[in-house]
Amino acid sequence: MSSFDLTILGCSSATPTSFRNPTAQILNISERFFLIDCGEGTQMAMRRFKVKFSKINHIFISHLHGDHFFGLVGLLSSFHLLGRTNSLEVFGPKGLKEIVEIQFKYSDTRLRYQLNFIELDTTVSQTIFEDNKVEVKTIPLSHRIPCNGYLFMEKPLPKGLKKSKVQFYNIPIANLPGIKRGDDFITEEGKVISNADLTVDPPPPRSYAFCSDTIYLESIVPLIKGVDLLYHEATFMQDMQDRAKETYHSTTIDAANIALRAEAKKLVIGHYSARYRDLDPMLAEAKTVFPETELALDGKAFSVAQQEWRS
Amino acid sequence: MSSFDLTILGCSSATPTSFRNPTAQILNISERFFLIDCGEGTQMAMRRFKVKFSKINHIFISHLHGDHFFGLVGLLSSFHLLGRTNSLEVFGPKGLKEIVEIQFKYSDTRLRYQLNFIELDTTVSQTIFEDNKVEVKTIPLSHRIPCNGYLFMEKPLPKGLKKSKVQFYNIPIANLPGIKRGDDFITEEGKVISNADLTVDPPPPRSYAFCSDTIYLESIVPLIKGVDLLYHEATFMQDMQDRAKETYHSTTIDAANIALRAEAKKLVIGHYSARYRDLDPMLAEAKTVFPETELALDGKAFSVAQQEWRS
């Protein structure tokens, strides 16, 4: 069973509070550890929640408001001081590279590892990362400054072969890759054995969408359709919808409506305004629209279980 | 009794650890709250140790290594978000303004309060702040990048008048300011009443020197001579003196020797390398040279008591 686990390192908006860190999350897909946003104190939260520094090879920053990236330069600096040699990719909007580099210039820091910035166009959805197991796309959002979310998707697995059938029909090895991709098999006698008879379906690929920060934006729905786990900011409760609009943020009900329209399997809300000490009313309000809602809380983990192989 | 209290907000070097924050301190002199250095997470430490954000009007940064200033932009940003209107002075080396302003540029932050940067020449000792109660001077240090410490001194109080003697000699009000400054009084009959007969001496002014980070540097001794409270970095124990020299840091024994030569009343050591989990051996080592040594620890406070008025 390969992992697909999200851990919340911080879920506060704007300022850190005594009880919540600013935004940062760790997503573990098959032992790839993606750091998503990096508010001040993220490296301390990583220590607190036992995230191994050396496992992080990719960092995704949504936008350049401080509560989403003020912890980045400290983390990059600690990687250096702790002797990191593996290269690191940092994805984010234009400006991030300049901000980090000027700080390394004045501190006379020459990194011992390769640091690559990939500055993104936040206005279009693009594939920005891909390996044999995972693909990452951007989700254009609408905030006061350029901002995008990220969609993390497992790559589809090939179909599995029913070994007994392969033996029974004595299928040549050369045909197997095609059958895994969905081909039928035609025996020497010309009989068609349907692919469904020969294979089992893999578990469907799992996906996670991170949407922070944004005004209510229906254009993201097709991009995240059917997502297993959706994080959507909910800075305010619905009675503050005017304030939400003014500041280009969402309410609990906005987040729940996006989850509903996107047919998400589960919604996690976060990025709470510091005015909300007790979060239960926010959760209750979101659930009136989308019952499968949970609260982001510092240190809380959400796993998406892998489904069974199906014949 | 006016206050003269130092609170340690962080005492780690290089990287924050699970048990120590990077360098930051609050010095309260007569209800002026000076923030000295501002490593990542300082604003969280301020909340934890109940430091009121609104009380801070002056911030002093020693140098541009991240463990001394990565928390600054977050704190300045939180001041803004919390509605600060009072102006704020930030003292530090060249570069600080550029680093902060570029981050506010990309986040499109227009501060609602006046933020003044005073960029310092780290190579000479200068008075950089003065009001009716306090004077602050820089202490040039020798580190890998430009760096200075800070000396905080109470202004001397005027002498106090012995009211009974003022009445007895029927001294005119016009003469009193001069007597407070040390003048004798001459009666109409030409008799000289010595100043010592008419006045009481004020408590001597108290002082605090913050010396971080630096290689062992005897040239600071005359600048901090007789200081009540000396904070001096002690990154390493004496068996690592070569490493200390290489990195332009001090050992426990270096710090203690500076305290001894400066005839400091008390030494506080800090800025410990993360390799030292148990700090008792560091304290014991420093005490072999300077018995009046204490350890900086997150949240620990050091007060300098005001002495009595003396006739």
Short mmCIF file of C-alpha atoms in Angstrom, two decimals, chain B residues 34-150:
data_model
loop_
_atom_site.label_atom_id
_atom_site.label_comp_id
_atom_site.label_asym_id
_atom_site.label_seq_id
_atom_site.Cartn_x
_atom_site.Cartn_y
_atom_site.Cartn_z
CA PHE B 34 14.13 47.31 22.89
CA LEU B 35 14.10 44.23 20.68
CA ILE B 36 17.63 42.99 20.05
CA ASP B 37 18.06 40.66 17.08
CA CYS B 38 15.09 38.86 15.61
CA GLY B 39 15.69 35.28 14.44
CA GLU B 40 12.94 33.24 12.79
CA GLY B 41 10.00 32.69 15.12
CA THR B 42 10.71 35.72 17.31
CA GLN B 43 7.11 36.90 17.03
CA MET B 44 5.93 33.48 18.24
CA ALA B 45 8.43 33.64 21.13
CA MET B 46 7.14 37.13 21.96
CA ARG B 47 3.62 35.74 22.27
CA ARG B 48 4.85 32.78 24.30
CA PHE B 49 6.73 34.99 26.74
CA LYS B 50 3.99 37.64 26.89
CA VAL B 51 5.83 40.52 25.25
CA LYS B 52 3.34 43.14 24.08
CA PHE B 53 3.85 43.85 20.37
CA SER B 54 2.76 47.47 20.75
CA LYS B 55 5.49 48.21 23.28
CA ILE B 56 8.29 47.68 20.76
CA ASN B 57 9.41 50.92 19.12
CA HIS B 58 13.08 50.15 18.48
CA ILE B 59 14.68 47.08 16.97
CA PHE B 60 18.43 46.47 16.88
CA ILE B 61 19.88 43.90 14.47
CA SER B 62 23.53 42.89 14.95
CA HIS B 63 24.22 41.39 11.51
CA LEU B 64 22.65 39.71 8.52
CA HIS B 65 23.14 36.05 9.32
CA GLY B 66 19.70 34.48 9.22
CA ASP B 67 19.64 33.32 12.83
CA HIS B 68 19.71 36.99 13.83
CA PHE B 69 17.13 38.55 11.49
CA PHE B 70 14.98 36.04 9.55
CA GLY B 71 12.08 36.82 11.92
CA LEU B 72 12.20 40.56 11.25
CA VAL B 73 10.06 40.80 8.11
CA GLY B 74 7.38 38.62 9.70
CA LEU B 75 7.28 40.79 12.80
CA LEU B 76 7.14 44.01 10.76
CA SER B 77 4.35 42.46 8.71
CA SER B 78 2.41 41.41 11.82
CA PHE B 79 2.74 44.92 13.26
CA HIS B 80 1.04 46.12 10.07
CA LEU B 81 -1.68 43.48 10.13
CA LEU B 82 -2.38 44.14 13.81
CA GLY B 83 -3.07 47.79 13.01
CA ARG B 84 0.09 49.47 14.32
CA THR B 85 0.24 53.21 13.71
CA ASN B 86 3.26 54.19 15.86
CA SER B 87 6.47 54.69 13.96
CA LEU B 88 9.22 52.11 14.36
CA GLU B 89 13.00 52.45 14.16
CA VAL B 90 15.10 49.53 12.93
CA PHE B 91 18.87 49.74 13.42
CA GLY B 92 21.15 47.34 11.58
CA PRO B 93 23.78 46.89 8.92
CA LYS B 94 23.43 47.96 5.33
CA GLY B 95 21.18 45.62 3.36
CA LEU B 96 18.39 45.23 5.88
CA LYS B 97 16.21 47.89 4.29
CA GLU B 98 16.62 46.38 0.83
CA ILE B 99 15.80 42.89 2.10
CA VAL B 100 12.63 44.01 3.87
CA GLU B 101 11.44 46.34 1.14
CA ILE B 102 11.69 43.79 -1.65
CA GLN B 103 9.45 41.45 0.33
CA PHE B 104 6.90 44.18 0.91
CA LYS B 105 7.08 45.04 -2.78
CA TYR B 106 6.16 41.54 -3.95
CA SER B 107 3.46 41.14 -1.30
CA ASP B 108 2.09 44.56 -2.27
CA THR B 109 2.24 45.63 1.37
CA ARG B 110 1.90 49.32 2.10
CA LEU B 111 2.63 49.73 5.77
CA ARG B 112 0.18 51.75 7.81
CA TYR B 113 2.99 52.87 10.11
CA GLN B 114 6.21 54.76 9.53
CA LEU B 115 9.17 52.37 9.32
CA ASN B 116 12.60 53.96 9.55
CA PHE B 117 15.77 52.06 8.85
CA ILE B 118 18.99 53.36 10.33
CA GLU B 119 21.82 51.56 8.57
CA LEU B 120 24.97 51.49 10.66
CA ASP B 121 28.69 51.67 10.10
CA THR B 122 29.71 48.53 11.98
CA THR B 123 33.37 49.55 12.20
CA VAL B 124 33.11 52.44 14.70
CA SER B 125 31.36 52.92 18.04
CA GLN B 126 28.64 55.53 17.70
CA THR B 127 25.71 56.80 19.71
CA ILE B 128 22.72 55.77 17.64
CA PHE B 129 19.85 56.44 20.02
CA GLU B 130 19.31 58.83 22.87
CA ASP B 131 16.34 60.06 24.84
CA ASN B 132 16.00 61.52 28.32
CA LYS B 133 16.61 58.18 30.01
CA VAL B 134 18.65 55.95 27.73
CA GLU B 135 21.60 56.10 25.37
CA VAL B 136 22.51 53.33 22.94
CA LYS B 137 25.94 52.92 21.37
CA THR B 138 27.24 50.41 18.88
CA ILE B 139 30.08 48.02 19.68
CA PRO B 140 32.14 47.08 16.62
CA LEU B 141 32.61 43.30 16.48
CA SER B 142 34.64 41.02 14.25
CA HIS B 143 32.63 38.36 12.46
CA ARG B 144 32.53 36.88 8.95
CA ILE B 145 30.24 39.67 7.77
CA PRO B 146 29.76 43.22 9.10
CA CYS B 147 28.50 42.97 12.66
CA ASN B 148 28.13 45.13 15.72
CA GLY B 149 26.87 44.72 19.24
CA TYR B 150 24.94 47.30 21.23
#
